[in-house]
Coordinates of C-alpha atoms in Angstrom, one line a residue:
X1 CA 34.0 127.1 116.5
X2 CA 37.7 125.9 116.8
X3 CA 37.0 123.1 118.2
X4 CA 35.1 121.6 115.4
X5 CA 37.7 123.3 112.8
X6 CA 40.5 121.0 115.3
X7 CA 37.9 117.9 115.1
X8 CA 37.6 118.5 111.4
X9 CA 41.1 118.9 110.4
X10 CA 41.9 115.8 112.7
X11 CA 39.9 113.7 110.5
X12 CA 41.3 115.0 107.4
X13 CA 44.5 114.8 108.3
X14 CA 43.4 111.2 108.9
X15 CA 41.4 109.9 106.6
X16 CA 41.9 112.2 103.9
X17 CA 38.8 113.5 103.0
X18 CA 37.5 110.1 102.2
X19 CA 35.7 109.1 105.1
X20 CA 32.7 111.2 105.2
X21 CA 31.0 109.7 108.3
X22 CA 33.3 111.6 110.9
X23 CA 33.1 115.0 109.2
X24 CA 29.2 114.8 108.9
X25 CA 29.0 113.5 112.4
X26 CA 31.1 116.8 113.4
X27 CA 28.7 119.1 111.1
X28 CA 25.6 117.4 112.6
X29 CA 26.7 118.5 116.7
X30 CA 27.8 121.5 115.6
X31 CA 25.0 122.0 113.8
X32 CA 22.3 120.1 116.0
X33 CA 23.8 122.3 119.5
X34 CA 21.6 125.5 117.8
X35 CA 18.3 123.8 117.1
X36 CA 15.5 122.1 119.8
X37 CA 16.0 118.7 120.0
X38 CA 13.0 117.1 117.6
X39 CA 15.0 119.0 114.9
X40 CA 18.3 118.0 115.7
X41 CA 17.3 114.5 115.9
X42 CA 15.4 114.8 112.1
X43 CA 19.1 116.3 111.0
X44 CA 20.7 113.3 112.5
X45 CA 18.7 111.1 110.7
X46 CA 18.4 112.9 107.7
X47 CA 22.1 113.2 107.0
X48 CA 22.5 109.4 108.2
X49 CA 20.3 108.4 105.9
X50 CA 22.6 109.8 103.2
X51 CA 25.1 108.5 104.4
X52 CA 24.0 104.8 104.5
X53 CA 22.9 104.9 101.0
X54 CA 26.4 106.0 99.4
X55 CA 29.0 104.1 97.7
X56 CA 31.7 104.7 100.7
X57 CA 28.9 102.9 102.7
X58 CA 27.9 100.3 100.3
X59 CA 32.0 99.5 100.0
X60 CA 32.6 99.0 103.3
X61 CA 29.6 97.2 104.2
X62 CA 30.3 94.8 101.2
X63 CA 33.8 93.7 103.0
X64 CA 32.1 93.3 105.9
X65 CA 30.1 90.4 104.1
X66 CA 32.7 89.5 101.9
X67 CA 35.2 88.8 104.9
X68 CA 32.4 87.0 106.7
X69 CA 31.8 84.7 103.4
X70 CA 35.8 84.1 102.6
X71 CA 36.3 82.8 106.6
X72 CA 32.9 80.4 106.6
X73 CA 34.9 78.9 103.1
X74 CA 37.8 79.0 105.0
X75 CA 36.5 76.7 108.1
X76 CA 34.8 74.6 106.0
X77 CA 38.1 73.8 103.9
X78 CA 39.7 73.2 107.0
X79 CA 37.7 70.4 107.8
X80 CA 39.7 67.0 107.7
X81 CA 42.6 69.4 108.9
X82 CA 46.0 67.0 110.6
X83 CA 45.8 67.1 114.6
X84 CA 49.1 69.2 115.1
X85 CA 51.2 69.4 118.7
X86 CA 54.3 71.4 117.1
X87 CA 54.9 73.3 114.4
X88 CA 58.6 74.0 112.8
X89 CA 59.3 77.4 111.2
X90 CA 62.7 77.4 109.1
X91 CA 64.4 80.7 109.0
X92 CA 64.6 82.8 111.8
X93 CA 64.8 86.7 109.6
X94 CA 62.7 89.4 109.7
X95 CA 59.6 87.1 108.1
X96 CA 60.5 83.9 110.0
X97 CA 60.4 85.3 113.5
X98 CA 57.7 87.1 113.1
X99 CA 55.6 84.2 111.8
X100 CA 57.3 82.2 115.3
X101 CA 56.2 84.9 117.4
X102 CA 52.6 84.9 116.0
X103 CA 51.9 81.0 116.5
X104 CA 53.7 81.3 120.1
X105 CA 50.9 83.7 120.7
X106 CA 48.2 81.3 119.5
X107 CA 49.7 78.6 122.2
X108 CA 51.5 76.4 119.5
X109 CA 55.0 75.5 120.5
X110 CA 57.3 76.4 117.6
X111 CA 60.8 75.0 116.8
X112 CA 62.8 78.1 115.1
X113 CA 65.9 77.1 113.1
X114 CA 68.4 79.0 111.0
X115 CA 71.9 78.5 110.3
X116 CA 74.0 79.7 112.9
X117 CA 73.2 81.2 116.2
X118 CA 74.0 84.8 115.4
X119 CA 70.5 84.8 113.1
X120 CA 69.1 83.1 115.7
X121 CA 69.6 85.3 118.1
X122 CA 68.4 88.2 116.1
X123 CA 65.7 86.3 115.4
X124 CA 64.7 85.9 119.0
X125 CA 65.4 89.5 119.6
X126 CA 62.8 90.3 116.9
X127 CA 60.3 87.9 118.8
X128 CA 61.2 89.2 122.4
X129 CA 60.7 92.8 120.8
X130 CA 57.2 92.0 119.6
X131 CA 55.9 90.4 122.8
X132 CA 57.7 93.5 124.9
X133 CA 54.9 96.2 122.5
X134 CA 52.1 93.4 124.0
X135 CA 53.4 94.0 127.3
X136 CA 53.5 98.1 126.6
X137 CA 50.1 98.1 125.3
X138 CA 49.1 96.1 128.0
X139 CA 47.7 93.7 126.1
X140 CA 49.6 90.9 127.7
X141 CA 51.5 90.9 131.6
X142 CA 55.3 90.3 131.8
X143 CA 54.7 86.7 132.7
X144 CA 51.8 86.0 129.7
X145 CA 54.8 87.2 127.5
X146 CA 57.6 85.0 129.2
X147 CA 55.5 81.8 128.7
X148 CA 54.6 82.2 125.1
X149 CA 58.3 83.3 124.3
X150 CA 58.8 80.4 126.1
X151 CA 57.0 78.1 123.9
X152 CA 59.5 79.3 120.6
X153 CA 62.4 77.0 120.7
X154 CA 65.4 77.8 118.8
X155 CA 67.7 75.4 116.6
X156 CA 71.0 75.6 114.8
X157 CA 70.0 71.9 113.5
X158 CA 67.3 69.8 113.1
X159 CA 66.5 68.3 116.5
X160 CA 63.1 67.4 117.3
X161 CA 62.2 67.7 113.9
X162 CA 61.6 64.0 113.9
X163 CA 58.5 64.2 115.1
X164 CA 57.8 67.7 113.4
X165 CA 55.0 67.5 110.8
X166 CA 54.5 70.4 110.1
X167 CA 57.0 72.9 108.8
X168 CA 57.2 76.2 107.3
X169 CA 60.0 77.9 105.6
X170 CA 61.0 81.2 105.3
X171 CA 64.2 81.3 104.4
X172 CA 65.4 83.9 101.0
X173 CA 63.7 83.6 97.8
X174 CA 65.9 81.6 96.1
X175 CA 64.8 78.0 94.5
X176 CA 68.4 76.6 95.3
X177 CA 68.5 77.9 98.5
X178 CA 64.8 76.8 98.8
X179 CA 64.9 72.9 97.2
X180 CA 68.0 72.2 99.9
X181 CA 66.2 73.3 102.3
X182 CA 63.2 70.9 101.2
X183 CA 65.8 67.8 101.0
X184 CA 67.5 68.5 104.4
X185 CA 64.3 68.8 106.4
X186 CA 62.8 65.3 104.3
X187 CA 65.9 63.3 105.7
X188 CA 64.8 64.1 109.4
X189 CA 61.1 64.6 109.4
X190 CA 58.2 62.1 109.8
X191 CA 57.0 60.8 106.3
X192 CA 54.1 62.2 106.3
X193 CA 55.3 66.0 106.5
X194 CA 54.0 69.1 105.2
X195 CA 55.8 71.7 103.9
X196 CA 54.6 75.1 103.7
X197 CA 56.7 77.8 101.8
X198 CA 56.6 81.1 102.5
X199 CA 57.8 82.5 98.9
X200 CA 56.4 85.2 97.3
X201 CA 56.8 84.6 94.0
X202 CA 58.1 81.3 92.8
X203 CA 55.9 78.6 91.8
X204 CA 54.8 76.1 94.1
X205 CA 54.9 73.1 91.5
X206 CA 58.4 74.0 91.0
X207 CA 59.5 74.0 94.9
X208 CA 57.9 70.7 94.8
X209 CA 60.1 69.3 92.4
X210 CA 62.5 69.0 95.1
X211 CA 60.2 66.9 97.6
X212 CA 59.6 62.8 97.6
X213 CA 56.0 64.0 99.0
X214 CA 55.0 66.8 96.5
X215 CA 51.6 66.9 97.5
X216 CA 52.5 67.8 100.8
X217 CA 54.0 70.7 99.5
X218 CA 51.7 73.9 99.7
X219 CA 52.3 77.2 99.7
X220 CA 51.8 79.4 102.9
X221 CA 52.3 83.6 101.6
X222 CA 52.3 85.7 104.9
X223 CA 52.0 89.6 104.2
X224 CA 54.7 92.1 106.0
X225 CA 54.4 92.8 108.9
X226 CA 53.4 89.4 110.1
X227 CA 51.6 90.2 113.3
X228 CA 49.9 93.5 111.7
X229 CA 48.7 92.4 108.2
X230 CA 45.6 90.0 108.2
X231 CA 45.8 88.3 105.1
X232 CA 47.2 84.8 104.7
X233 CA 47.5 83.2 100.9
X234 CA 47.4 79.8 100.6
X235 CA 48.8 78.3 97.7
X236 CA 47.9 74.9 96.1
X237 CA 49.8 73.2 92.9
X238 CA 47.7 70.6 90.7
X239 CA 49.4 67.2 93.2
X240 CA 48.7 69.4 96.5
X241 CA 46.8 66.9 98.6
X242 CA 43.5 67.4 100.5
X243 CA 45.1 66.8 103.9
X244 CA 48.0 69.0 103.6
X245 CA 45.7 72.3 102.0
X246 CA 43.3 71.9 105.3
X247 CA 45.8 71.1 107.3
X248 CA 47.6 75.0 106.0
X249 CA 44.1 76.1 106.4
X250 CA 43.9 75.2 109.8
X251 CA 46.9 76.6 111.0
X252 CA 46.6 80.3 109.2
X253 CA 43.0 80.2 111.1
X254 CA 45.0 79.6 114.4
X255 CA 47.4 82.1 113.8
X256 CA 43.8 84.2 113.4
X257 CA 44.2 85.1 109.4
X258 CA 42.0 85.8 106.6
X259 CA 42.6 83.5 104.3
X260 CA 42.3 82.8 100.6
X261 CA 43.4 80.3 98.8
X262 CA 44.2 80.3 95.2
X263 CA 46.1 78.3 92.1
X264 CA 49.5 77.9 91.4
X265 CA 51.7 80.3 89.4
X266 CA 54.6 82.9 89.2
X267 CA 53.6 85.5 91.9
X268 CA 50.4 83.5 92.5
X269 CA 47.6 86.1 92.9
X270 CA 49.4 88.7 95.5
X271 CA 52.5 89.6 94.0
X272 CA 51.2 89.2 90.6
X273 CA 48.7 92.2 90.7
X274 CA 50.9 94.2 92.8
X275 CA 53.9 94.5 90.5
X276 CA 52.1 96.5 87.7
X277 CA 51.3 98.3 89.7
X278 CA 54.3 99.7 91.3
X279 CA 56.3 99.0 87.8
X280 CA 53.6 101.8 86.7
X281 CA 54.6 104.1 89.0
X282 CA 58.1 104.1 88.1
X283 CA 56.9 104.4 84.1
X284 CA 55.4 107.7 85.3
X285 CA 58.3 108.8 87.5
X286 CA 60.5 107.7 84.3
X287 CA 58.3 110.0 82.2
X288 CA 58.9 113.3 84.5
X289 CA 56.9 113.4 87.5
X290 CA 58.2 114.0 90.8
X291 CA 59.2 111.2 92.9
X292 CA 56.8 112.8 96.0
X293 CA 53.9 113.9 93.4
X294 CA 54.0 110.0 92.6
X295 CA 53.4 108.6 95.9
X296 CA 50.7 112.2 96.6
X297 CA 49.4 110.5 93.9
X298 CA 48.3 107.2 95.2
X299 CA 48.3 107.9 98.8
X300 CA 45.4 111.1 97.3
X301 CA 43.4 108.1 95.9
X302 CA 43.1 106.0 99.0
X303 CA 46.1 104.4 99.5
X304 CA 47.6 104.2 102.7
X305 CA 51.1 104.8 101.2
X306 CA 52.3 105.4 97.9
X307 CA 54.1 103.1 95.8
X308 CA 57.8 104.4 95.3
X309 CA 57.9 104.9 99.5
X310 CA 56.3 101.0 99.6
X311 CA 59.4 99.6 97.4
X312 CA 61.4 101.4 100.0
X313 CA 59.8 99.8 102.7
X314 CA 60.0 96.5 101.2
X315 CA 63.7 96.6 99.8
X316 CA 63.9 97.9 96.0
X317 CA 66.7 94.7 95.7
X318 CA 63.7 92.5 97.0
X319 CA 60.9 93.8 94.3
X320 CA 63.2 93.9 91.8
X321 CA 64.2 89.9 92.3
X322 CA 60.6 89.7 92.6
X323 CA 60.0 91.5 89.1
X324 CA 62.6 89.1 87.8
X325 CA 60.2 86.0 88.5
X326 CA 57.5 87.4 86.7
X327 CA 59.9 89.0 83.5
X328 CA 60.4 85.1 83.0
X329 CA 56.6 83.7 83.4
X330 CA 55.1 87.3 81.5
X331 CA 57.9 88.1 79.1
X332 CA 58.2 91.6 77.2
X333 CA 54.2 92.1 78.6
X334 CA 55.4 93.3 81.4
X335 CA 57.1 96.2 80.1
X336 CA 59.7 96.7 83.3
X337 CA 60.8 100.0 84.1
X338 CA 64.3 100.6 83.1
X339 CA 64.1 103.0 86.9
X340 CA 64.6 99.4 88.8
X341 CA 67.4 98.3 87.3
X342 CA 69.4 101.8 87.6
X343 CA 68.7 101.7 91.5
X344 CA 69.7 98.8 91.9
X345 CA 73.3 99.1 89.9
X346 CA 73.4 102.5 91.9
X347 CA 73.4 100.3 95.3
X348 CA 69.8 102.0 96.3
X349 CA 67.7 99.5 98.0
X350 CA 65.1 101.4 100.5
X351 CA 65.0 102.2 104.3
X352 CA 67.2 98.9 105.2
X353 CA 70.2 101.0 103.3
X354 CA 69.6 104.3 103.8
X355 CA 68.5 105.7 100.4
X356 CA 66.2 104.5 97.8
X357 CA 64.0 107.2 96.4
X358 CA 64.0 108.8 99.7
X359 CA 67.1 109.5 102.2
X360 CA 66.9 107.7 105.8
X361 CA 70.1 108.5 107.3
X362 CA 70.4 111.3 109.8
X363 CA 66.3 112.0 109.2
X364 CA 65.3 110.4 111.9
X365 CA 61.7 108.7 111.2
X366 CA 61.1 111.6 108.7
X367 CA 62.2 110.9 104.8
X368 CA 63.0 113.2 102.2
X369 CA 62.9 112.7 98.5
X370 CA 66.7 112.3 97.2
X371 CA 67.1 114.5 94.9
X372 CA 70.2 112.7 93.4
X373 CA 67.6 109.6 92.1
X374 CA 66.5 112.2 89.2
X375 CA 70.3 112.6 88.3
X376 CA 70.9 108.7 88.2
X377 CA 67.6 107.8 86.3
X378 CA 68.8 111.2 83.5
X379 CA 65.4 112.5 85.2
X380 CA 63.3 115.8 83.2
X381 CA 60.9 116.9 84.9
X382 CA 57.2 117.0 82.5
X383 CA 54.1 118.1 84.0
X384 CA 52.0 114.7 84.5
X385 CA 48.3 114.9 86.0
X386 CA 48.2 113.2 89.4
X387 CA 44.4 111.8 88.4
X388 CA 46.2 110.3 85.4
X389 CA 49.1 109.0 87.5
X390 CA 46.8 107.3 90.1
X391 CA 44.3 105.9 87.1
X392 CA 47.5 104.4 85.2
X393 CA 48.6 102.9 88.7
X394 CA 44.9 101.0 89.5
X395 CA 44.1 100.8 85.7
X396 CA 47.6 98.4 85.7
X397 CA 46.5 96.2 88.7
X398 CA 43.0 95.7 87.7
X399 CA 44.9 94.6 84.1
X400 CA 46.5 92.3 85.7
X401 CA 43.8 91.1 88.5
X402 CA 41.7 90.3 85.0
X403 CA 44.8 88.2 83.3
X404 CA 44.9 86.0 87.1
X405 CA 41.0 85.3 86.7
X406 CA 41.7 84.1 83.0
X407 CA 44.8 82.1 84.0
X408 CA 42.4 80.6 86.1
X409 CA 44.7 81.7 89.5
X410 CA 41.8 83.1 91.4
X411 CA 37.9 82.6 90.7
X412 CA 35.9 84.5 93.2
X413 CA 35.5 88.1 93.0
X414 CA 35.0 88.6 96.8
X415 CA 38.4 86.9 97.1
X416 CA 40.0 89.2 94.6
X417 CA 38.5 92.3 96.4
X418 CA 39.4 90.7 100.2
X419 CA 42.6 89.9 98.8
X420 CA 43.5 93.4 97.4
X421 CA 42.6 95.5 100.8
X422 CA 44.0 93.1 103.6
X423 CA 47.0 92.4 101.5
X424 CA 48.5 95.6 100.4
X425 CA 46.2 98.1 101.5
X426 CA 43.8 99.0 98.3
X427 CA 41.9 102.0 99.8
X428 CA 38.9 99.9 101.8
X429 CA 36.6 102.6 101.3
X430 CA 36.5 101.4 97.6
X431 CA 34.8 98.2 98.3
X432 CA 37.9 96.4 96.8
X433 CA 39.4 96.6 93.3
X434 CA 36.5 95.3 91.0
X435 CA 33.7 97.0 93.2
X436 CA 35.6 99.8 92.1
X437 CA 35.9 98.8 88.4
X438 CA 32.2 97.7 88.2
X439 CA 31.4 101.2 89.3
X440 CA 33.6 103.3 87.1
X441 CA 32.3 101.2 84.3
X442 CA 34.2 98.6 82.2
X443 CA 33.6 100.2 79.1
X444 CA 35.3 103.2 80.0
X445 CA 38.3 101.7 81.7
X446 CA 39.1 99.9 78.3
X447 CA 38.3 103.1 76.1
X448 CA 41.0 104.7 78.6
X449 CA 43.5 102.4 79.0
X450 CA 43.1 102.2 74.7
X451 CA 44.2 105.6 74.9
X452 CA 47.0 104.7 77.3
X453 CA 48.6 101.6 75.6
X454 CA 48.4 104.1 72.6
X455 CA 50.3 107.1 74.5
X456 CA 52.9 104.7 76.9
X457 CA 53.0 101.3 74.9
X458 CA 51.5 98.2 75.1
X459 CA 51.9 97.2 78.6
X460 CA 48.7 99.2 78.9
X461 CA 46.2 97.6 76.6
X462 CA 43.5 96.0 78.3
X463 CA 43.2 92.8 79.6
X464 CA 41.2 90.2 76.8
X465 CA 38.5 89.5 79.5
X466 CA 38.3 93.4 80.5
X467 CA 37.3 93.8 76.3
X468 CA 34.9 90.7 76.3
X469 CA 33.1 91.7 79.8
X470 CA 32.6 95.2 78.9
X471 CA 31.4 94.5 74.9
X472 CA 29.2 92.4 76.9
X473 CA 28.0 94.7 79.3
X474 CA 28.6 92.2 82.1
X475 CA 30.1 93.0 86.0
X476 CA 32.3 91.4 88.1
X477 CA 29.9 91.9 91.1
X478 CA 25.9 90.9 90.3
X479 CA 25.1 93.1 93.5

């Protein structure tokens, strides 16, 4: 029997335990080896029944449908799309190149610019570094991988940008930085440009404020990394033209995305519902818990990673500039951790510096918690319930998720749900944020978060629509 005690422990030490498919497919031929075979085909059968008919089933058979639906919307908004043979990508970092390197491998020639030819160059290294793992995995030959980094052409100016129309910028989130960027590439490229920006958080009506052409501004939000994540969101402000949204549309289809589009705003539908959610996390981590029983936490419900190891990952300087966007749209709603702004005057920024809430140097691959974080935050340690930290964390996002819908930022569930598993990893298993809500009841999510907002503060009261829906008895999903 070890071998089906290895088999088992493989898959929970991949899936967690919440995956039951594997495990019963490992209990059925263990179980089906002892019996003649009309019985071990009635156990097969019986079990698979079961499975079929659960929630972990129904969850993921509903992305399945809900990706196919969100992609037929998608070509058919892509119709009337702008016949491109070029397509200009402003900012060679981390995001930039990586977005480069992507449309290379979709056979679109790409003019790469940043300032100076030392980013350049790392940017190219980042591209030659990603098309070297296709050639490892064999999933493209030495000379596949010299022609399509061929096809990236790099720029410390602006030359053949004159007949460039087409661009998208990925330069730092900074509306200065952002708006010269908008009037240096408007002076060289053909009238009829469209710029696609690549922010995360700033509004798209106010980037346009910068452009002669503001409805050929649009905004073009690629998830990190570029060539791993799926999901593309597209971006339109009231003046964002027809041509220029199918036109976006068209090219995150090439570059083989999910896509869905939504309205304009601070954080736009993305970063919006994510920053509750980590903001939470440091609430609870600010009320005593353990930095590691945090992420457990999270990572225990479904998530792939838990949310004080994700601002690492991302750059605690770069969430926290993020947090500041949406401190100005939301005001005191928000309710920002005090946490963010004591790692951030301590110097701790994640990975990229060697410390945030974990320690990087001299670990190798392998991080530790830092102890020293509870020290700087005047940490004491109080016994909070990892259900309760986990509920508090989702409770926040669906909050939020409900305040979008309202603001009128995204309509369709099935986007909401798509958006929330390819974009940040939502467990998938769920069926997608308000799957999830419609099946732990609305009623009782606002009777809990009550309690909450009554406990932790008003940051926690529920969401006006989350009241009216569940006084109403009404879903987010009809199926």
């Amino acid at each position: 029997m070890i071998v089906y005690e290895q088999a088992r422990d493989g898959v929970l030490a991949k899936t967690g335990g919440h995956y039951p498919a594997p495990l019963v497919a490992i209990k059925v031929v263990r179980d089906g080896l002892s019996k003649a075979l009309p019985e071990a085909l009635e156990l097969e059968a019986r079990e698979f029944s079961k499975l079929v008919v659960g929630d972990v089933a129904k969850g993921l058979i509903s992305i399945f449908f809900t990706k196919n639906e969100v992609e037929g919307r998608a070509a058919k908004l892509a119709k009337g799309a702008r016949k491109l043979d070029r397509v200009g990508v402003l900012g060679a970092g981390f995001m930039g190149s990586g977005i480069a390197q992507l449309l290379a491998r979709k056979d679109v020639t790409v003019l790469m610019k940043d300032r100076d030819h030392d980013a350049l160059g790392r940017g190219l290294k980042n591209c030659q570094s990603l098309f070297y793992g296709l050639v490892k995995r064999r999933r493209y030959t030495q000379i596949e991988a010299k022609m399509a980094m061929s096809r990236i052409l790099p720029r410390v100016d602006y030359e053949g940008f004159g007949s460039t129309s087409f661009v998208i910028e990925a330069v730092f989130e900074d509306v200065a930085i952002k708006h010269k960027v908008i009037r240096e590439i408007e002076e060289v490229a053909p009238d009829n440009l469209i710029f696609a920006s690549n922010t995360s958080t700033i509004p798209i009506a106010r980037l346009a404020e910068a452009s002669r052409r503001p409805e050929n501004v649009v905004g073009m939000h690629f998830f990190s990394p570029v060539h791993k994540m799926p999901l593309l969101e597209i971006i339109r402000h009231p003046k964002t033209s027809q041509e220029a949204l199918a036109t976006t549309v068209d090219v995150g289809r090439k570059m083989g995305k999910t896509i869905i589009v939504v309205n304009d705003g601070p954080g736009f539908f993305t970063s919006r519902v994510l920053g509750p959610f980590v903001n939470e996390a440091l609430w609870c981590l600010a009320e005593g818990a353990r930095i590691d029983a945090v992420d457990d936490a999270l990572t225990g419900w479904g998530w792939p990673v838990g949310p004080l190891a994700l601002l690492d990952e991302v750059g605690i300087d770069i969430a926290h500039h993020a947090g500041a966007v949406m401190a100005e749209y939301a005001g005191a709603r928000v309710g920002v951790s005090p946490v963010f702004d004591q790692m951030i005057a301590a110097g701790r920024l994640g990975r990229k510096g060697g410390r945030g809430f974990y320690r990087y140097r001299h670990e190798g691959k392998k991080k530790r918690v830092d102890e020293k974080v509870y020290e700087l935050i005047g940490w004491r340690e109080s016994a909070l319930d990892k259900a309760e930290i986990a509920e508090r964390c989702w409770f926040q996002m669906l909050n939020e998720v409900a305040r979008t819908i309202e603001d009128g930022i995204i309509e369709n569930p099935k986007d909401v749900d798509l958006g929330v598993i390819f974009g940040f990893g939502f467990p998938p298993f769920r069926g997608g944020i308000l799957r999830e809500a419609d099946k732990v009841g609305l009623g009782e999510i606002v009777d809990r978060l009550d309690r909450y907002a009554e406990k932790h503060g008003e940051r926690l009261a529920p969401a006006q629509l989350l009241r009216d829906m569940a006084s109403k008895g009404i879903r987010f999903h009809k199926d």
